[in-house]
Short mmCIF file of C-alpha atoms and ligand atoms in Angstrom, two decimals:
data_model
loop_
_atom_site.label_atom_id
_atom_site.label_comp_id
_atom_site.label_asym_id
_atom_site.label_seq_id
_atom_site.Cartn_x
_atom_site.Cartn_y
_atom_site.Cartn_z
CA MET F 1 20.48 7.84 -2.03
CA PHE F 2 23.95 9.15 -2.10
CA GLY F 3 24.41 7.26 -5.74
CA GLU F 4 21.18 8.95 -6.74
CA LEU F 5 22.58 12.30 -5.68
CA LEU F 6 25.83 11.59 -7.88
CA GLY F 7 23.83 10.16 -10.76
CA ILE F 8 21.46 13.23 -10.90
CA ASN F 9 24.66 15.59 -10.80
CA ASN F 10 26.11 13.62 -13.79
CA LEU F 11 29.27 12.75 -11.60
CA LEU F 12 29.06 8.84 -12.35
CA GLU F 13 29.63 9.17 -16.00
CA ASN F 14 28.87 5.67 -17.56
CA SER F 15 28.02 3.91 -14.23
CA TRP F 16 24.95 5.88 -13.68
CA PHE F 17 22.67 2.87 -14.37
CA TRP F 18 24.47 0.81 -11.93
CA PHE F 19 24.99 3.28 -9.09
CA GLY F 20 23.07 6.23 -9.66
CA HIS F 21 19.37 7.01 -10.51
CA GLN F 22 17.80 4.95 -13.17
CA GLY F 23 15.65 7.78 -14.18
CA TRP F 24 12.43 5.80 -13.61
CA GLU F 25 9.83 6.69 -11.06
CA TYR F 26 9.51 4.14 -8.24
CA LEU F 27 12.32 2.00 -9.87
CA ASP F 28 15.17 4.81 -9.37
CA LEU F 29 17.54 2.69 -7.43
CA GLY F 30 20.86 1.99 -9.62
CA ARG F 31 20.83 -1.62 -10.67
CA PHE F 32 23.39 -2.65 -8.16
CA TRP F 33 21.31 -1.70 -5.26
CA GLN F 34 18.39 -2.88 -6.92
CA ILE F 35 20.13 -6.40 -6.93
CA LEU F 36 20.81 -6.24 -3.31
CA LEU F 37 17.29 -5.26 -2.91
CA ALA F 38 16.10 -8.56 -4.66
CA ILE F 39 18.62 -10.58 -2.53
CA GLY F 40 16.89 -8.83 0.73
CA LEU F 41 13.58 -9.73 -0.60
CA VAL F 42 14.60 -13.37 -1.01
CA PHE F 43 16.34 -13.54 2.30
CA TRP F 44 13.10 -12.23 3.85
CA LEU F 45 11.28 -15.21 2.44
CA PHE F 46 13.87 -17.49 3.71
CA LEU F 47 13.35 -16.07 7.31
CA LEU F 48 9.56 -16.42 6.83
CA PHE F 49 9.90 -19.88 5.60
CA ARG F 50 12.25 -20.99 8.36
CA SER F 51 9.65 -19.75 10.74
CA ILE F 52 6.49 -21.32 9.57
CA LEU F 53 8.29 -24.67 8.53
CA PRO F 54 6.99 -26.41 11.56
CA ALA F 55 3.45 -25.30 10.95
CA MET F 56 3.73 -26.55 7.54
CA LYS F 57 4.36 -29.95 8.79
CA SER F 58 1.53 -29.88 11.21
CA LYS F 59 -1.54 -31.45 9.55
CA LYS F 60 -4.25 -29.15 10.71
CA ASP F 61 -2.62 -26.07 9.50
CA SER F 62 -0.64 -26.94 6.55
CA GLU F 63 -3.18 -25.67 3.84
CA ILE F 64 -3.23 -22.17 5.36
CA THR F 65 0.31 -21.80 6.00
CA SER F 66 1.30 -23.04 2.42
CA LEU F 67 -1.34 -20.24 1.12
CA PHE F 68 0.68 -17.72 3.35
CA LEU F 69 3.85 -19.02 1.69
CA TYR F 70 2.52 -18.84 -2.02
CA ALA F 71 1.25 -15.28 -1.12
CA ALA F 72 4.82 -14.29 0.19
CA ILE F 73 6.58 -15.82 -2.73
CA ALA F 74 4.63 -13.78 -5.20
CA ILE F 75 5.98 -10.58 -3.76
CA PRO F 76 9.74 -11.17 -4.69
CA LEU F 77 9.03 -13.30 -7.83
CA PHE F 78 6.92 -10.40 -9.30
CA TYR F 79 9.94 -7.94 -8.50
CA LEU F 80 12.01 -9.90 -11.22
CA PRO F 81 10.51 -7.72 -14.43
CA ALA F 82 12.44 -4.66 -12.68
CA PHE F 83 15.50 -6.47 -14.32
CA PHE F 84 13.78 -7.00 -17.85
CA PHE F 85 15.23 -3.73 -19.16
CA ASN F 86 18.67 -1.74 -19.36
CA GLY F 87 19.56 1.84 -19.84
CA SER F 88 18.80 1.97 -23.35
CA THR F 89 15.59 -0.09 -23.58
CA HIS F 90 12.53 1.60 -25.40
CA TYR F 91 10.30 3.78 -23.25
CA SER F 92 7.08 1.47 -24.02
CA VAL F 93 9.04 -1.66 -22.81
CA VAL F 94 10.40 -0.14 -19.61
CA ASP F 95 6.96 1.31 -18.65
CA THR F 96 5.30 -2.04 -19.30
CA TRP F 97 7.63 -3.85 -16.98
CA ARG F 98 7.70 -0.78 -14.73
CA PHE F 99 3.99 -0.79 -14.18
CA TRP F 100 3.91 -4.68 -14.16
CA ILE F 101 5.85 -4.34 -10.57
CA ILE F 102 4.14 -1.16 -9.32
CA HIS F 103 0.61 -2.19 -10.20
CA LEU F 104 0.87 -5.76 -9.51
CA TRP F 105 2.48 -5.28 -6.17
CA VAL F 106 -0.09 -2.83 -4.87
CA GLU F 107 -3.17 -4.01 -6.59
CA GLY F 108 -2.36 -7.82 -6.59
CA PHE F 109 -0.05 -9.58 -4.62
CA PHE F 110 0.09 -7.18 -1.63
CA GLU F 111 -3.62 -7.25 -1.52
CA LEU F 112 -3.43 -10.86 -1.49
CA PHE F 113 -0.85 -11.16 1.26
CA VAL F 114 -2.75 -8.77 3.50
CA THR F 115 -5.85 -11.10 3.00
CA VAL F 116 -4.07 -14.21 3.96
CA MET F 117 -2.27 -12.53 6.90
CA VAL F 118 -5.55 -11.05 8.28
CA ALA F 119 -7.35 -14.24 7.94
CA ILE F 120 -4.46 -16.03 9.56
CA ILE F 121 -4.56 -13.50 12.48
CA PHE F 122 -8.35 -14.21 12.93
CA TYR F 123 -7.87 -17.78 12.85
CA LYS F 124 -5.09 -17.68 15.31
CA LEU F 125 -7.05 -15.45 17.64
CA GLY F 126 -9.81 -18.00 17.49
CA ILE F 127 -12.30 -15.61 16.12
CA ILE F 128 -12.96 -17.51 12.86
CA ARG F 129 -12.91 -21.33 11.87
CA GLN F 130 -10.14 -22.37 9.50
CA ILE F 131 -12.63 -22.98 6.85
CA THR F 132 -13.93 -19.54 6.86
CA ALA F 133 -10.40 -18.22 6.54
CA LEU F 134 -9.62 -20.67 3.70
CA ARG F 135 -12.71 -19.61 1.61
CA VAL F 136 -12.07 -15.93 2.07
CA VAL F 137 -8.55 -16.51 1.03
CA TYR F 138 -9.57 -18.58 -2.12
CA LEU F 139 -12.43 -16.20 -3.11
CA ASP F 140 -10.27 -12.99 -2.89
CA ALA F 141 -7.49 -14.83 -4.68
CA ILE F 142 -9.75 -15.15 -7.64
CA LEU F 143 -11.26 -11.85 -7.44
CA TYR F 144 -8.05 -9.64 -7.05
CA LEU F 145 -5.86 -11.88 -9.50
CA SER F 146 -8.54 -11.93 -12.40
CA GLY F 147 -9.08 -8.07 -12.16
CA GLY F 148 -5.58 -7.14 -10.90
CA ILE F 149 -3.39 -9.16 -13.60
CA VAL F 150 -5.06 -7.74 -16.68
CA GLY F 151 -6.01 -4.62 -14.77
CA THR F 152 -2.25 -3.73 -15.03
CA ALA F 153 -3.04 -2.47 -18.44
CA HIS F 154 -4.83 0.80 -16.99
CA HIS F 155 -1.28 1.97 -16.55
CA TRP F 156 -0.40 1.33 -20.31
CA TYR F 157 -3.31 3.23 -22.06
CA TRP F 158 -0.89 5.93 -23.40
CA ILE F 159 2.57 4.46 -23.59
CA GLY F 160 2.55 2.98 -26.91
CA HIS F 161 0.39 0.06 -26.45
CA SER F 162 -2.39 -1.20 -28.90
CA ASN F 163 -6.07 -0.32 -28.72
CA ALA F 164 -6.60 -3.95 -27.02
CA SER F 165 -4.52 -2.95 -23.82
CA ILE F 166 -7.01 0.40 -23.60
CA ALA F 167 -10.15 -1.95 -23.79
CA LEU F 168 -8.92 -4.68 -21.51
CA GLY F 169 -7.27 -2.52 -19.04
CA ALA F 170 -10.37 -0.48 -18.71
CA ILE F 171 -12.77 -3.27 -18.23
CA PHE F 172 -10.63 -5.25 -15.93
CA SER F 173 -9.36 -2.80 -13.66
CA ALA F 174 -13.06 -1.36 -13.08
CA MET F 175 -13.64 -4.77 -11.71
CA GLU F 176 -11.10 -4.54 -9.18
CA VAL F 177 -13.33 -2.37 -7.01
CA VAL F 178 -15.39 -5.52 -6.52
CA PRO F 179 -13.10 -7.02 -3.93
CA LEU F 180 -12.13 -3.47 -2.39
CA THR F 181 -15.71 -3.18 -1.51
CA LEU F 182 -15.92 -6.80 -0.15
CA LEU F 183 -12.79 -5.72 2.07
CA THR F 184 -14.79 -2.57 3.31
CA LEU F 185 -17.66 -4.87 4.38
CA ASP F 186 -15.06 -6.89 6.35
CA ALA F 187 -14.14 -3.72 8.06
CA TRP F 188 -17.90 -3.49 8.95
CA ASP F 189 -17.73 -6.81 10.47
CA PHE F 190 -14.68 -5.84 12.72
CA ILE F 191 -16.85 -3.05 14.10
CA LYS F 192 -19.59 -5.66 14.82
CA LEU F 193 -17.00 -8.13 16.31
CA SER F 194 -16.11 -5.83 19.20
CA ASN F 195 -19.69 -6.65 20.52
CA SER F 196 -20.60 -9.87 19.50
CA ASP F 197 -20.16 -13.58 19.86
CA CYS F 198 -17.11 -15.46 18.33
CA GLU F 199 -17.77 -18.08 15.64
CA THR F 200 -15.63 -20.77 17.36
CA CYS F 201 -16.65 -20.51 20.84
CA GLY F 202 -20.02 -18.89 20.89
CA LYS F 203 -19.08 -16.69 24.02
CA LYS F 204 -18.78 -12.98 23.96
CA VAL F 205 -15.11 -12.00 22.97
CA SER F 206 -12.78 -9.85 24.68
CA VAL F 207 -10.92 -7.81 22.17
CA PRO F 208 -7.31 -7.36 23.33
CA HIS F 209 -6.38 -6.39 19.90
CA LYS F 210 -8.91 -3.45 19.65
CA TRP F 211 -6.50 -1.08 18.11
CA THR F 212 -5.31 -3.77 15.38
CA PHE F 213 -9.03 -3.81 14.34
CA TYR F 214 -9.21 -0.14 14.35
CA PHE F 215 -6.25 -0.02 12.07
CA LEU F 216 -7.87 -2.67 9.85
CA MET F 217 -10.99 -0.70 9.67
CA ALA F 218 -8.93 2.26 8.29
CA VAL F 219 -7.32 -0.02 5.84
CA GLY F 220 -11.09 -0.89 4.76
CA PHE F 221 -12.09 2.78 4.74
CA TRP F 222 -9.16 3.83 2.64
CA ASN F 223 -9.45 1.01 0.16
CA PHE F 224 -12.85 2.24 -0.59
CA VAL F 225 -12.19 5.88 -0.59
CA GLY F 226 -8.36 5.88 -1.84
CA ALA F 227 -8.13 3.07 -4.12
CA GLY F 228 -12.01 2.42 -4.87
CA VAL F 229 -13.31 5.84 -5.54
CA PHE F 230 -10.21 8.07 -6.26
CA GLY F 231 -8.84 5.20 -8.11
CA PHE F 232 -11.95 4.68 -10.24
CA LEU F 233 -12.20 8.55 -10.72
CA ILE F 234 -9.03 8.20 -13.13
CA ASN F 235 -9.52 4.88 -14.18
CA MET F 236 -11.59 5.48 -17.46
CA PRO F 237 -9.30 5.93 -20.62
CA ILE F 238 -11.00 9.12 -21.67
CA ILE F 239 -10.41 10.53 -18.11
CA SER F 240 -6.83 9.21 -17.92
CA TYR F 241 -6.03 10.93 -21.38
CA PHE F 242 -6.75 14.40 -19.89
CA GLU F 243 -5.83 13.50 -16.14
CA VAL F 244 -2.46 11.67 -16.30
CA GLY F 245 0.34 13.02 -14.49
CA THR F 246 -1.95 15.83 -12.73
CA ILE F 247 -2.46 16.11 -8.83
CA LEU F 248 -5.42 13.93 -8.98
CA THR F 249 -3.00 11.00 -9.53
CA PRO F 250 -0.96 11.88 -6.29
CA ASN F 251 -4.72 12.29 -4.76
CA HIS F 252 -5.35 8.71 -5.33
CA GLY F 253 -1.83 7.62 -4.61
CA HIS F 254 -1.64 9.22 -1.07
CA ALA F 255 -5.20 8.10 -0.08
CA ALA F 256 -4.43 4.55 -1.19
CA MET F 257 -0.94 3.95 -0.43
CA MET F 258 -0.87 5.45 3.09
CA GLY F 259 -4.29 4.48 3.47
CA VAL F 260 -3.96 0.83 2.85
CA PHE F 261 -0.64 -0.26 3.09
CA GLY F 262 0.39 2.06 5.64
CA MET F 263 -2.32 1.59 8.03
CA LEU F 264 -2.10 -2.11 7.40
CA ALA F 265 1.75 -1.99 8.43
CA LEU F 266 0.67 -0.27 11.64
CA ALA F 267 -2.10 -2.63 12.23
CA LEU F 268 0.56 -5.60 11.99
CA ALA F 269 2.78 -3.49 14.33
CA ILE F 270 0.24 -2.84 16.85
CA PHE F 271 -0.69 -6.52 17.08
CA ALA F 272 2.85 -7.44 17.61
CA PHE F 273 3.07 -4.70 20.48
CA ARG F 274 0.07 -5.99 21.99
CA GLN F 275 1.05 -9.74 21.64
CA VAL F 276 4.30 -9.39 23.29
CA LEU F 277 3.37 -6.85 26.34
CA ASN F 278 1.38 -7.75 29.47
CA ASP F 279 -2.01 -5.92 30.23
CA LYS F 280 0.03 -3.47 32.66
CA ALA F 281 2.63 -2.60 30.18
CA TRP F 282 0.09 -2.25 27.39
CA GLU F 283 -1.91 0.02 29.35
CA SER F 284 0.87 2.80 29.53
CA ILE F 285 1.21 2.76 25.67
CA GLU F 286 -2.30 2.17 24.62
CA LYS F 287 -3.16 6.05 24.79
CA TYR F 288 -0.36 7.03 22.55
CA ILE F 289 -1.70 4.35 20.07
CA ARG F 290 -5.34 5.89 20.35
CA VAL F 291 -3.82 9.43 19.68
CA SER F 292 -1.97 8.43 16.63
CA PHE F 293 -4.81 6.45 15.05
CA TRP F 294 -6.62 9.50 15.05
CA GLY F 295 -3.80 11.62 14.05
CA LEU F 296 -2.79 9.69 11.09
CA ASN F 297 -6.45 9.45 9.94
CA LEU F 298 -7.73 12.81 10.12
CA GLY F 299 -4.00 14.01 8.99
CA LEU F 300 -4.63 12.24 5.67
CA VAL F 301 -8.40 13.32 5.31
CA LEU F 302 -7.43 16.89 5.70
CA MET F 303 -4.22 16.17 3.04
CA VAL F 304 -6.76 15.03 0.48
CA ILE F 305 -9.58 17.63 1.08
CA SER F 306 -7.52 20.58 1.78
CA ASN F 307 -4.95 20.23 -1.05
CA LEU F 308 -4.78 17.32 -3.24
CA PHE F 309 -8.44 16.81 -4.39
CA PRO F 310 -9.27 20.50 -5.13
CA VAL F 311 -5.96 21.16 -6.89
CA GLY F 312 -6.37 18.31 -8.89
CA VAL F 313 -9.82 19.17 -9.98
CA LEU F 314 -8.64 22.78 -11.01
CA GLN F 315 -5.72 21.23 -12.82
CA LEU F 316 -7.84 18.81 -14.73
CA LEU F 317 -10.14 21.83 -15.72
CA ASP F 318 -7.26 23.53 -16.94
CA VAL F 319 -5.87 20.72 -19.10
CA ILE F 320 -9.36 20.57 -20.76
CA ASN F 321 -9.58 24.50 -21.17
CA ASN F 322 -5.97 25.20 -22.00
CA GLY F 323 -4.21 22.18 -22.74
CA TYR F 324 -1.87 19.95 -20.88
CA TRP F 325 1.30 21.83 -21.41
CA HIS F 326 -0.33 24.85 -19.72
CA ALA F 327 -1.78 22.85 -16.67
CA ARG F 328 1.76 21.73 -15.80
CA SER F 329 3.34 25.13 -16.49
CA PRO F 330 4.18 27.92 -13.92
CA GLU F 331 1.41 30.04 -15.12
CA PHE F 332 -0.95 27.43 -13.67
CA LEU F 333 1.06 26.55 -10.74
CA ASN F 334 1.92 30.28 -9.54
CA GLN F 335 -1.85 31.39 -9.54
CA ASN F 336 -2.78 32.75 -5.98
CA ILE F 337 -5.50 30.11 -5.84
CA ILE F 338 -3.16 27.10 -6.38
CA ARG F 339 -0.41 28.86 -4.06
CA THR F 340 -2.96 29.27 -1.51
CA LEU F 341 -4.19 25.72 -1.55
CA GLU F 342 -0.58 24.38 -1.36
CA TRP F 343 -0.29 26.50 2.03
CA ALA F 344 -3.74 24.92 3.03
CA ARG F 345 -2.02 21.50 2.97
CA LEU F 346 -0.05 22.49 5.83
CA PRO F 347 -2.37 21.84 8.81
CA GLY F 348 -3.21 18.42 7.54
CA ASP F 349 0.72 17.45 7.03
CA MET F 350 1.16 18.84 10.82
CA VAL F 351 -1.76 16.88 12.19
CA PHE F 352 -0.32 13.76 10.46
CA ILE F 353 3.18 14.39 11.77
CA VAL F 354 2.78 15.64 15.14
CA ILE F 355 -0.48 13.98 16.43
CA GLY F 356 -0.11 10.82 13.94
CA CYS F 357 3.59 10.02 13.63
CA LEU F 358 5.23 11.00 16.85
CA PRO F 359 3.07 9.27 19.35
CA LEU F 360 3.46 6.15 17.33
CA VAL F 361 7.27 6.31 17.69
CA ILE F 362 6.73 7.23 21.38
CA ALA F 363 4.71 3.87 21.76
CA SER F 364 7.33 1.79 19.66
CA LEU F 365 10.31 2.97 21.80
CA LYS F 366 8.19 2.49 25.01
CA SER F 367 7.23 -1.06 23.90
CA TYR F 368 10.87 -2.09 23.25
CA MET F 369 11.56 -0.68 26.66
CA LEU F 370 8.96 -2.35 28.46
CA LEU F 371 9.63 -5.60 26.88
CA ILE F 372 13.13 -5.56 28.03
CA ARG F 373 12.08 -4.87 31.47
CA GLN F 374 9.41 -7.51 31.13
CA LYS F 375 12.01 -9.91 30.21
CA ALA F 376 14.42 -8.95 33.01
CA ASN F 377 11.46 -9.70 35.66
C1 HEM V 1 -4.50 -0.13 -2.45
C2 HEM V 1 -4.45 -0.20 -3.69
C3 HEM V 1 -3.97 0.86 -4.63
C4 HEM V 1 -2.65 1.73 -4.36
C5 HEM V 1 -1.77 1.53 -3.34
C6 HEM V 1 -2.52 2.49 -5.54
C7 HEM V 1 -1.33 3.28 -5.62
C8 HEM V 1 -1.11 3.82 -6.73
C9 HEM V 1 -0.14 4.92 -7.12
C10 HEM V 1 1.01 5.25 -5.99
C11 HEM V 1 -0.31 5.52 -8.24
C12 HEM V 1 0.56 6.60 -9.02
C13 HEM V 1 1.52 5.86 -9.95
C14 HEM V 1 2.23 7.08 -10.77
O1 HEM V 1 2.64 7.99 -10.16
O2 HEM V 1 2.52 6.74 -12.10
C15 HEM V 1 -1.44 4.77 -8.93
C16 HEM V 1 -1.94 5.19 -10.32
C17 HEM V 1 -3.20 4.86 -10.80
N1 HEM V 1 -4.05 3.82 -10.06
FE1 HEM V 1 -3.91 3.15 -8.23
N2 HEM V 1 -3.59 2.17 -6.41
C18 HEM V 1 -4.45 1.17 -5.84
C19 HEM V 1 -5.62 0.84 -6.51
C20 HEM V 1 -6.26 1.28 -7.57
C21 HEM V 1 -7.41 0.90 -8.18
C22 HEM V 1 -8.46 -0.02 -7.38
C23 HEM V 1 -7.84 1.51 -9.25
C24 HEM V 1 -8.91 1.64 -10.19
C25 HEM V 1 -9.98 0.92 -10.44
C26 HEM V 1 -6.48 2.31 -9.57
C27 HEM V 1 -6.37 3.17 -10.62
C28 HEM V 1 -5.24 3.93 -11.04
C29 HEM V 1 -4.90 4.69 -12.13
C30 HEM V 1 -5.53 4.72 -13.35
C31 HEM V 1 -3.66 5.17 -12.02
C32 HEM V 1 -3.02 5.88 -13.12
C33 HEM V 1 -3.13 7.47 -12.92
C34 HEM V 1 -2.19 8.08 -13.70
O3 HEM V 1 -1.13 8.07 -13.96
O4 HEM V 1 -2.79 9.50 -13.93
N3 HEM V 1 -5.66 2.16 -8.50
N4 HEM V 1 -2.12 4.16 -8.18
FE1 FE2 V 2 -2.97 0.10 -11.00
#
């Protein structure tokens, strides 16, 4: 970040590309730091590989474990296109590779990784059979990757690609909504799971991982609303032509990014907390997690409905009535209604931070301390 600061202020002269800000949204890190990031990702893969190696050797679990490894390899592998350009490459070429990473991470390989991860958790908890877990993984892999890979072209509509990109991008990315809807149905199953019999044991399941499932349900909800509905809303080429770069983009970005991958990261963190703590220790942090769950979700809902969505719609109307240049100018942004809606975002942000993030930080620190105490006993 220090490098970015220096780079933006033109203090790095010719080494801005290597140590400063590359000038690209999401790929802003200087190339040197980016190489370190890539090395870090490979190291992460090595750590994963090292811990799942014993499971890969076991005959029973080798297929599902290998799938997990392939899904993990895809993440650093598909980061490589971030190196396919330099400081003077043409805009169209850079933006092609840039979205190859941004889009394929969030709409392809992360989704796949998530599915495998959740399938494994369910299998390991004894809730589903191995064959069910494998079927879900294969089906989702086919659905995500067939829609998601060609669907990358929905970011290439207006960057200098041919008409084929527009046609293929529009059709295939529209298909991405299918697996997202299936995931939402999964979320519905999590709800039923809390008071049903399990597939393998036929008995009532007690759910020690209730809050993990709640966060997974939130993933399903935001997948549908944030990615499915708000993503689809701006997905058609004719809409994208007027909308691109307006607040409707962050409206979708916030709901999909925090909603899906933020909530997922928390589901996994809480899974880990519950797994390492005994029942008594867990009782003392569960309340923080309950509050945090509602704070985060309510905060995100408020951000979207009180600010991002309405400002996005007003801005889109302004593009249509007065032109793109006007909708991004101070004349538009300084109007009373837009200013008021900016302030209207404050309550949502506060709920998110104070009721959502803060209890979670407390829960994490408490878990750590309880774990140390547990070990000492
Ligand atoms: C969990 C899944 C998803 C995540 C995390 C996600 C995230 C994002 C983010 C952060 C952006 C902003 C990129 C930028 O600033 O240039 C974006 C743009 C976009 N997303 Fe998604 N997205 C997801 C799924 C989808 C789906 C399923 C669709 C459509 C069916 C979609 C359609 C789009 C479109 C068309 C844009 C470009 C909007 C523009 O530049 O105006 N996204 N997405
Ligand atoms: Fe995309």
